[in-house]
Amino acid sequence: MLNENQYNELWNDHFAPIIPAGTIMPLHIEYAIRERVFQDYLDIFRGENTRVEGYGMPYLHPFFNPDGTPKLKEKPCIKYIMIGECAASLNPIIPVMGNCIIPNGDINNTYFYNILHLGNTPYLNAPRLAFGCPGYGPCPENKIETLLCLASKGVLLIDLFPFAIPFGPIRPILNGTGITRTYWDNPGNPFNLQARILGINNLLCDKWDLCMVAPNTISEFIIDPINGFPELTIIPHGLHIGNFRDVLPDATRPNDWKKIVVTNAGFPSAHLITVAFDL
């Protein structure tokens, strides 16, 4: 996890000079909570609760029983990695109406790993449909079941950037100035993707694979070999190095890269995920 100084430095070095006027740096605590609930999900693959006592969280660890045992009987490994762009910025909370076992559900926010965020989003719908997992409404307890199902299949979503801001206006700048590349594999960037996946390589299946769910401006720039992005060098190598730049045209997306699962409408689809991973 980035500490506050690292977080501020990445913002000041990479984003402050290029963001549209009026864009405010998201709070570090918002990033930290996202990172902790992401770690909660990784705990399913670890088979242990790694939460630190006293860490301020909006709910108890959702994937372990009160006696500390995992809710998922068999510990999975990470087989299918989806690379996103960033979390959506937070919206005002709209409470769930009804009798939920877990309180404080919110239908106006959508972070993939936050069990309270129950807003409809293709970034969760597409993989859950592709892997045959249940819906995540109307209550937080339903989303727990969705995430446990995805984990049981070996699914992981990991974002390229740590800042929850609108990226549309700055994607070409991020690509053109080399900033996107620094978040891919630059060892000088503590948030680079290669280092973060390498840090959990003990949780990977031997034949792990990867696809891109980030918007096409970012995904195409990374996959197109003309831009010089290498495959991620992680042990185990999995299937990624051998197939990252496979070509397979599909009428539903605006490019021919098999490992991009974003449609012409700009969102991931269950169909393209099944194509990318040969499900």
PDB file of C-alpha atoms in Angstrom, residues 32-250:
ATOM      1  CA  ALA A  32      -6.281   3.324   1.753  1.00  0.00           C
ATOM      2  CA  ILE A  33      -9.749   1.889   2.405  1.00  0.00           C
ATOM      3  CA  ARG A  34      -9.958   0.645  -1.184  1.00  0.00           C
ATOM      4  CA  GLU A  35      -6.582  -0.997  -0.791  1.00  0.00           C
ATOM      5  CA  ARG A  36      -7.600  -2.649   2.470  1.00  0.00           C
ATOM      6  CA  VAL A  37     -10.797  -4.145   1.027  1.00  0.00           C
ATOM      7  CA  PHE A  38      -8.700  -5.319  -1.944  1.00  0.00           C
ATOM      8  CA  GLN A  39      -6.429  -7.014   0.588  1.00  0.00           C
ATOM      9  CA  ASP A  40      -9.510  -8.566   2.194  1.00  0.00           C
ATOM     10  CA  TYR A  41     -10.210 -10.235  -1.137  1.00  0.00           C
ATOM     11  CA  LEU A  42      -6.587 -11.364  -1.458  1.00  0.00           C
ATOM     12  CA  ASP A  43      -6.959 -12.925   1.991  1.00  0.00           C
ATOM     13  CA  ILE A  44      -9.251 -15.492   0.378  1.00  0.00           C
ATOM     14  CA  PHE A  45      -6.254 -16.689  -1.648  1.00  0.00           C
ATOM     15  CA  ARG A  46      -3.943 -16.421   1.367  1.00  0.00           C
ATOM     16  CA  GLY A  47      -6.325 -18.460   3.488  1.00  0.00           C
ATOM     17  CA  GLU A  48      -5.841 -16.112   6.434  1.00  0.00           C
ATOM     18  CA  ASN A  49      -7.166 -12.826   7.776  1.00  0.00           C
ATOM     19  CA  THR A  50      -4.372 -10.231   7.494  1.00  0.00           C
ATOM     20  CA  ARG A  51      -6.309  -7.261   8.843  1.00  0.00           C
ATOM     21  CA  VAL A  52      -4.465  -5.246  11.481  1.00  0.00           C
ATOM     22  CA  GLU A  53      -6.273  -4.551  14.753  1.00  0.00           C
ATOM     23  CA  GLY A  54      -7.542  -1.018  15.045  1.00  0.00           C
ATOM     24  CA  TYR A  55      -7.484  -0.351  11.304  1.00  0.00           C
ATOM     25  CA  GLY A  56     -10.501   1.845  10.642  1.00  0.00           C
ATOM     26  CA  MET A  57     -12.804  -0.069   8.292  1.00  0.00           C
ATOM     27  CA  PRO A  58     -16.511   0.279   7.455  1.00  0.00           C
ATOM     28  CA  TYR A  59     -17.234  -3.409   8.194  1.00  0.00           C
ATOM     29  CA  LEU A  60     -15.730  -6.593   9.616  1.00  0.00           C
ATOM     30  CA  HIS A  61     -13.714  -8.900   7.367  1.00  0.00           C
ATOM     31  CA  PRO A  62     -16.405 -10.337   5.079  1.00  0.00           C
ATOM     32  CA  PHE A  63     -14.676 -13.533   3.944  1.00  0.00           C
ATOM     33  CA  PHE A  64     -13.971 -15.180   7.313  1.00  0.00           C
ATOM     34  CA  ASN A  65     -16.261 -16.663   9.941  1.00  0.00           C
ATOM     35  CA  PRO A  66     -16.323 -15.319  13.533  1.00  0.00           C
ATOM     36  CA  ASP A  67     -14.059 -18.198  14.583  1.00  0.00           C
ATOM     37  CA  GLY A  68     -11.441 -17.073  12.041  1.00  0.00           C
ATOM     38  CA  THR A  69     -11.980 -19.847   9.514  1.00  0.00           C
ATOM     39  CA  PRO A  70     -12.324 -18.963   5.820  1.00  0.00           C
ATOM     40  CA  LYS A  71     -15.857 -18.952   4.416  1.00  0.00           C
ATOM     41  CA  LEU A  72     -14.514 -20.561   1.244  1.00  0.00           C
ATOM     42  CA  LYS A  73     -13.749 -24.184   2.070  1.00  0.00           C
ATOM     43  CA  GLU A  74     -10.916 -24.666  -0.436  1.00  0.00           C
ATOM     44  CA  LYS A  75      -8.178 -22.067  -0.857  1.00  0.00           C
ATOM     45  CA  PRO A  76      -8.013 -21.019  -4.535  1.00  0.00           C
ATOM     46  CA  CYS A  77      -5.136 -19.582  -6.539  1.00  0.00           C
ATOM     47  CA  ILE A  78      -5.273 -16.542  -8.835  1.00  0.00           C
ATOM     48  CA  LYS A  79      -5.759 -17.693 -12.419  1.00  0.00           C
ATOM     49  CA  TYR A  80      -7.499 -14.853 -14.275  1.00  0.00           C
ATOM     50  CA  ILE A  81      -6.158 -11.308 -13.800  1.00  0.00           C
ATOM     51  CA  MET A  82      -8.098  -8.367 -15.233  1.00  0.00           C
ATOM     52  CA  ILE A  83      -6.250  -5.038 -15.506  1.00  0.00           C
ATOM     53  CA  GLY A  84      -8.486  -2.031 -14.949  1.00  0.00           C
ATOM     54  CA  GLU A  85      -7.735   1.666 -15.111  1.00  0.00           C
ATOM     55  CA  CYS A  86      -8.818   3.105 -11.755  1.00  0.00           C
ATOM     56  CA  ALA A  87     -11.659   3.098  -9.275  1.00  0.00           C
ATOM     57  CA  ALA A  88     -14.592   5.410  -9.933  1.00  0.00           C
ATOM     58  CA  SER A  89     -14.721   8.552  -7.819  1.00  0.00           C
ATOM     59  CA  LEU A  90     -17.072   8.371  -4.862  1.00  0.00           C
ATOM     60  CA  ASN A  91     -20.691   9.483  -5.241  1.00  0.00           C
ATOM     61  CA  PRO A  92     -23.052  10.623  -2.469  1.00  0.00           C
ATOM     62  CA  ILE A  93     -24.380   7.567  -0.652  1.00  0.00           C
ATOM     63  CA  ILE A  94     -27.864   6.320  -1.525  1.00  0.00           C
ATOM     64  CA  PRO A  95     -28.849   3.737   1.103  1.00  0.00           C
ATOM     65  CA  VAL A  96     -30.248   0.329   0.237  1.00  0.00           C
ATOM     66  CA  MET A  97     -33.889   0.030   1.232  1.00  0.00           C
ATOM     67  CA  GLY A  98     -34.992  -3.258   2.763  1.00  0.00           C
ATOM     68  CA  ASN A  99     -34.081  -5.777   5.433  1.00  0.00           C
ATOM     69  CA  CYS A 100     -30.411  -6.600   4.922  1.00  0.00           C
ATOM     70  CA  ILE A 101     -28.407  -8.574   7.473  1.00  0.00           C
ATOM     71  CA  ILE A 102     -25.406  -6.288   6.894  1.00  0.00           C
ATOM     72  CA  PRO A 103     -26.323  -2.571   7.182  1.00  0.00           C
ATOM     73  CA  ASN A 104     -25.172   0.497   5.244  1.00  0.00           C
ATOM     74  CA  GLY A 105     -25.472  -0.861   1.730  1.00  0.00           C
ATOM     75  CA  ASP A 106     -25.122   1.843  -0.928  1.00  0.00           C
ATOM     76  CA  ILE A 107     -26.592   1.674  -4.441  1.00  0.00           C
ATOM     77  CA  ASN A 108     -24.787   4.790  -5.695  1.00  0.00           C
ATOM     78  CA  ASN A 109     -21.174   3.528  -5.529  1.00  0.00           C
ATOM     79  CA  THR A 110     -19.499   0.674  -7.339  1.00  0.00           C
ATOM     80  CA  TYR A 111     -16.018  -0.210  -6.093  1.00  0.00           C
ATOM     81  CA  PHE A 112     -15.472  -3.837  -7.075  1.00  0.00           C
ATOM     82  CA  TYR A 113     -14.208  -5.077  -3.682  1.00  0.00           C
ATOM     83  CA  ASN A 114     -16.277  -2.940  -1.288  1.00  0.00           C
ATOM     84  CA  ILE A 115     -19.187  -5.126  -0.135  1.00  0.00           C
ATOM     85  CA  LEU A 116     -21.282  -2.042   0.695  1.00  0.00           C
ATOM     86  CA  HIS A 117     -21.060  -0.730  -2.892  1.00  0.00           C
ATOM     87  CA  LEU A 118     -24.028  -2.266  -4.692  1.00  0.00           C
ATOM     88  CA  GLY A 119     -24.422   0.080  -7.656  1.00  0.00           C
ATOM     89  CA  ASN A 120     -24.814  -1.629 -11.014  1.00  0.00           C
ATOM     90  CA  THR A 121     -21.530  -1.736 -12.959  1.00  0.00           C
ATOM     91  CA  PRO A 122     -20.310  -3.698 -15.998  1.00  0.00           C
ATOM     92  CA  TYR A 123     -16.902  -4.039 -14.329  1.00  0.00           C
ATOM     93  CA  LEU A 124     -18.484  -6.494 -11.886  1.00  0.00           C
ATOM     94  CA  ASN A 125     -21.396  -7.749 -13.993  1.00  0.00           C
ATOM     95  CA  ALA A 126     -19.230  -8.838 -16.923  1.00  0.00           C
ATOM     96  CA  PRO A 127     -16.867 -11.104 -14.949  1.00  0.00           C
ATOM     97  CA  ARG A 128     -19.602 -12.516 -12.730  1.00  0.00           C
ATOM     98  CA  LEU A 129     -21.596 -13.516 -15.800  1.00  0.00           C
ATOM     99  CA  ALA A 130     -18.522 -14.863 -17.593  1.00  0.00           C
ATOM    100  CA  PHE A 131     -17.645 -17.060 -14.613  1.00  0.00           C
ATOM    101  CA  GLY A 132     -21.204 -18.039 -13.699  1.00  0.00           C
ATOM    102  CA  CYS A 133     -21.420 -16.185 -10.379  1.00  0.00           C
ATOM    103  CA  PRO A 134     -24.593 -14.852  -8.688  1.00  0.00           C
ATOM    104  CA  GLY A 135     -25.834 -11.288  -8.648  1.00  0.00           C
ATOM    105  CA  TYR A 136     -24.621  -8.854  -5.994  1.00  0.00           C
ATOM    106  CA  GLY A 137     -27.913  -7.282  -4.915  1.00  0.00           C
ATOM    107  CA  PRO A 138     -29.886  -6.267  -3.067  1.00  0.00           C
ATOM    108  CA  CYS A 139     -27.735  -6.538   0.076  1.00  0.00           C
ATOM    109  CA  PRO A 140     -24.048  -6.567   1.076  1.00  0.00           C
ATOM    110  CA  GLU A 141     -24.354 -10.241   2.014  1.00  0.00           C
ATOM    111  CA  ASN A 142     -25.217 -10.969  -1.624  1.00  0.00           C
ATOM    112  CA  LYS A 143     -22.089  -9.178  -2.806  1.00  0.00           C
ATOM    113  CA  ILE A 144     -20.012 -11.270  -0.406  1.00  0.00           C
ATOM    114  CA  GLU A 145     -21.317 -14.368  -2.196  1.00  0.00           C
ATOM    115  CA  THR A 146     -20.529 -12.836  -5.604  1.00  0.00           C
ATOM    116  CA  LEU A 147     -16.937 -12.081  -4.592  1.00  0.00           C
ATOM    117  CA  LEU A 148     -16.446 -15.482  -2.954  1.00  0.00           C
ATOM    118  CA  CYS A 149     -17.639 -17.119  -6.158  1.00  0.00           C
ATOM    119  CA  LEU A 150     -15.254 -15.054  -8.303  1.00  0.00           C
ATOM    120  CA  ALA A 151     -12.381 -15.890  -5.959  1.00  0.00           C
ATOM    121  CA  SER A 152     -13.249 -19.585  -6.153  1.00  0.00           C
ATOM    122  CA  LYS A 153     -12.790 -19.325  -9.927  1.00  0.00           C
ATOM    123  CA  GLY A 154      -9.417 -17.548  -9.476  1.00  0.00           C
ATOM    124  CA  VAL A 155     -10.522 -14.084 -10.673  1.00  0.00           C
ATOM    125  CA  LEU A 156      -8.673 -10.895  -9.691  1.00  0.00           C
ATOM    126  CA  LEU A 157      -9.223  -7.290 -10.808  1.00  0.00           C
ATOM    127  CA  ILE A 158      -6.298  -4.931 -10.234  1.00  0.00           C
ATOM    128  CA  ASP A 159      -6.186  -1.259 -11.261  1.00  0.00           C
ATOM    129  CA  LEU A 160      -3.305   0.419 -13.041  1.00  0.00           C
ATOM    130  CA  PHE A 161      -3.635   3.831 -11.345  1.00  0.00           C
ATOM    131  CA  PRO A 162      -4.314   4.679  -7.661  1.00  0.00           C
ATOM    132  CA  PHE A 163      -6.352   7.868  -8.164  1.00  0.00           C
ATOM    133  CA  ALA A 164     -10.150   7.827  -8.432  1.00  0.00           C
ATOM    134  CA  ILE A 165     -10.650  10.688 -10.905  1.00  0.00           C
ATOM    135  CA  PRO A 166     -12.157  11.038 -14.404  1.00  0.00           C
ATOM    136  CA  PHE A 167      -9.431   9.845 -16.780  1.00  0.00           C
ATOM    137  CA  GLY A 168     -11.104  10.604 -20.112  1.00  0.00           C
ATOM    138  CA  PRO A 169      -9.438  13.987 -20.803  1.00  0.00           C
ATOM    139  CA  ILE A 170      -5.940  12.882 -19.751  1.00  0.00           C
ATOM    140  CA  ARG A 171      -5.550   9.376 -21.231  1.00  0.00           C
ATOM    141  CA  PRO A 172      -3.743  10.581 -24.377  1.00  0.00           C
ATOM    142  CA  ILE A 173      -1.418  12.696 -22.215  1.00  0.00           C
ATOM    143  CA  LEU A 174      -0.669   9.789 -19.878  1.00  0.00           C
ATOM    144  CA  ASN A 175       0.241   7.669 -22.884  1.00  0.00           C
ATOM    145  CA  GLY A 176       2.140  10.331 -24.786  1.00  0.00           C
ATOM    146  CA  THR A 177       4.281  11.507 -21.870  1.00  0.00           C
ATOM    147  CA  GLY A 178       5.314   8.028 -20.715  1.00  0.00           C
ATOM    148  CA  ILE A 179       3.304   8.127 -17.495  1.00  0.00           C
ATOM    149  CA  THR A 180       1.243   5.054 -18.393  1.00  0.00           C
ATOM    150  CA  ARG A 181       4.466   3.114 -18.855  1.00  0.00           C
ATOM    151  CA  THR A 182       5.712   4.046 -15.383  1.00  0.00           C
ATOM    152  CA  TYR A 183       2.615   2.403 -13.886  1.00  0.00           C
ATOM    153  CA  TRP A 184       3.200  -0.740 -15.941  1.00  0.00           C
ATOM    154  CA  ASP A 185       6.694  -1.810 -14.918  1.00  0.00           C
ATOM    155  CA  ASN A 186       8.917   1.102 -13.845  1.00  0.00           C
ATOM    156  CA  PRO A 187      10.747   0.043 -10.644  1.00  0.00           C
ATOM    157  CA  GLY A 188      11.038   3.695  -9.623  1.00  0.00           C
ATOM    158  CA  ASN A 189       7.253   3.846  -9.249  1.00  0.00           C
ATOM    159  CA  PRO A 190       6.098   2.084  -6.043  1.00  0.00           C
ATOM    160  CA  PHE A 191       2.680   1.494  -7.627  1.00  0.00           C
ATOM    161  CA  ASN A 192       3.945  -0.191 -10.795  1.00  0.00           C
ATOM    162  CA  LEU A 193       1.806  -3.141 -11.818  1.00  0.00           C
ATOM    163  CA  GLN A 194       4.602  -5.633 -12.318  1.00  0.00           C
ATOM    164  CA  ALA A 195       5.895  -5.133  -8.761  1.00  0.00           C
ATOM    165  CA  ARG A 196       2.419  -5.370  -7.267  1.00  0.00           C
ATOM    166  CA  ILE A 197       1.642  -8.655  -9.012  1.00  0.00           C
ATOM    167  CA  LEU A 198       5.134  -9.951  -8.239  1.00  0.00           C
ATOM    168  CA  GLY A 199       4.367  -9.199  -4.592  1.00  0.00           C
ATOM    169  CA  ILE A 200       1.531 -11.741  -4.669  1.00  0.00           C
ATOM    170  CA  ASN A 201       3.202 -14.256  -6.993  1.00  0.00           C
ATOM    171  CA  ASN A 202       2.888 -16.939  -4.321  1.00  0.00           C
ATOM    172  CA  LEU A 203      -0.890 -16.695  -4.791  1.00  0.00           C
ATOM    173  CA  LEU A 204      -0.779 -17.231  -8.572  1.00  0.00           C
ATOM    174  CA  CYS A 205      -1.748 -20.432 -10.332  1.00  0.00           C
ATOM    175  CA  ASP A 206       1.016 -21.861 -12.509  1.00  0.00           C
ATOM    176  CA  LYS A 207      -1.058 -21.134 -15.640  1.00  0.00           C
ATOM    177  CA  TRP A 208      -2.338 -17.689 -14.699  1.00  0.00           C
ATOM    178  CA  ASP A 209      -3.498 -15.413 -17.484  1.00  0.00           C
ATOM    179  CA  LEU A 210      -4.232 -11.710 -17.991  1.00  0.00           C
ATOM    180  CA  CYS A 211      -6.629  -9.482 -19.923  1.00  0.00           C
ATOM    181  CA  MET A 212      -7.277  -5.750 -20.135  1.00  0.00           C
ATOM    182  CA  VAL A 213     -10.538  -4.199 -18.890  1.00  0.00           C
ATOM    183  CA  ALA A 214      -9.173  -0.628 -18.886  1.00  0.00           C
ATOM    184  CA  PRO A 215     -10.707   1.679 -21.517  1.00  0.00           C
ATOM    185  CA  ASN A 216      -9.403   1.136 -25.027  1.00  0.00           C
ATOM    186  CA  THR A 217      -7.211   4.251 -25.157  1.00  0.00           C
ATOM    187  CA  ILE A 218      -5.112   2.797 -22.349  1.00  0.00           C
ATOM    188  CA  SER A 219      -5.488  -0.906 -23.175  1.00  0.00           C
ATOM    189  CA  GLU A 220      -4.606  -0.583 -26.862  1.00  0.00           C
ATOM    190  CA  PHE A 221      -1.605   1.603 -26.047  1.00  0.00           C
ATOM    191  CA  ILE A 222      -0.251  -1.046 -23.678  1.00  0.00           C
ATOM    192  CA  ILE A 223      -0.866  -4.060 -25.915  1.00  0.00           C
ATOM    193  CA  ASP A 224       0.221  -2.612 -29.279  1.00  0.00           C
ATOM    194  CA  PRO A 225       3.911  -3.642 -29.556  1.00  0.00           C
ATOM    195  CA  ILE A 226       4.773  -0.409 -31.381  1.00  0.00           C
ATOM    196  CA  ASN A 227       4.644   1.354 -27.993  1.00  0.00           C
ATOM    197  CA  GLY A 228       7.286  -0.871 -26.404  1.00  0.00           C
ATOM    198  CA  PHE A 229       5.480  -2.260 -23.358  1.00  0.00           C
ATOM    199  CA  PRO A 230       6.978  -5.649 -22.447  1.00  0.00           C
ATOM    200  CA  GLU A 231       4.958  -8.530 -21.077  1.00  0.00           C
ATOM    201  CA  LEU A 232       5.063  -8.626 -17.287  1.00  0.00           C
ATOM    202  CA  THR A 233       8.015 -10.706 -16.127  1.00  0.00           C
ATOM    203  CA  ILE A 234       6.693 -12.620 -13.156  1.00  0.00           C
ATOM    204  CA  ILE A 235       7.425 -16.119 -11.898  1.00  0.00           C
ATOM    205  CA  PRO A 236       5.462 -18.246 -12.509  1.00  0.00           C
ATOM    206  CA  HIS A 237       5.258 -16.933 -16.080  1.00  0.00           C
ATOM    207  CA  GLY A 238       1.823 -18.436 -16.587  1.00  0.00           C
ATOM    208  CA  LEU A 239       0.231 -18.090 -20.019  1.00  0.00           C
ATOM    209  CA  HIS A 240       0.646 -14.293 -20.136  1.00  0.00           C
ATOM    210  CA  ILE A 241       3.989 -14.016 -21.930  1.00  0.00           C
ATOM    211  CA  GLY A 242       2.940 -16.436 -24.638  1.00  0.00           C
ATOM    212  CA  ASN A 243      -0.447 -14.962 -25.502  1.00  0.00           C
ATOM    213  CA  PHE A 244      -0.637 -11.297 -24.419  1.00  0.00           C
ATOM    214  CA  ARG A 245      -0.598 -10.029 -28.000  1.00  0.00           C
ATOM    215  CA  ASP A 246      -2.775 -12.674 -29.619  1.00  0.00           C
ATOM    216  CA  VAL A 247      -5.006 -11.332 -32.387  1.00  0.00           C
ATOM    217  CA  LEU A 248      -8.634 -12.424 -32.626  1.00  0.00           C
ATOM    218  CA  PRO A 249     -11.076 -10.026 -34.316  1.00  0.00           C
ATOM    219  CA  ASP A 250     -14.522  -9.676 -32.790  1.00  0.00           C
TER     220      ASP A 250
END
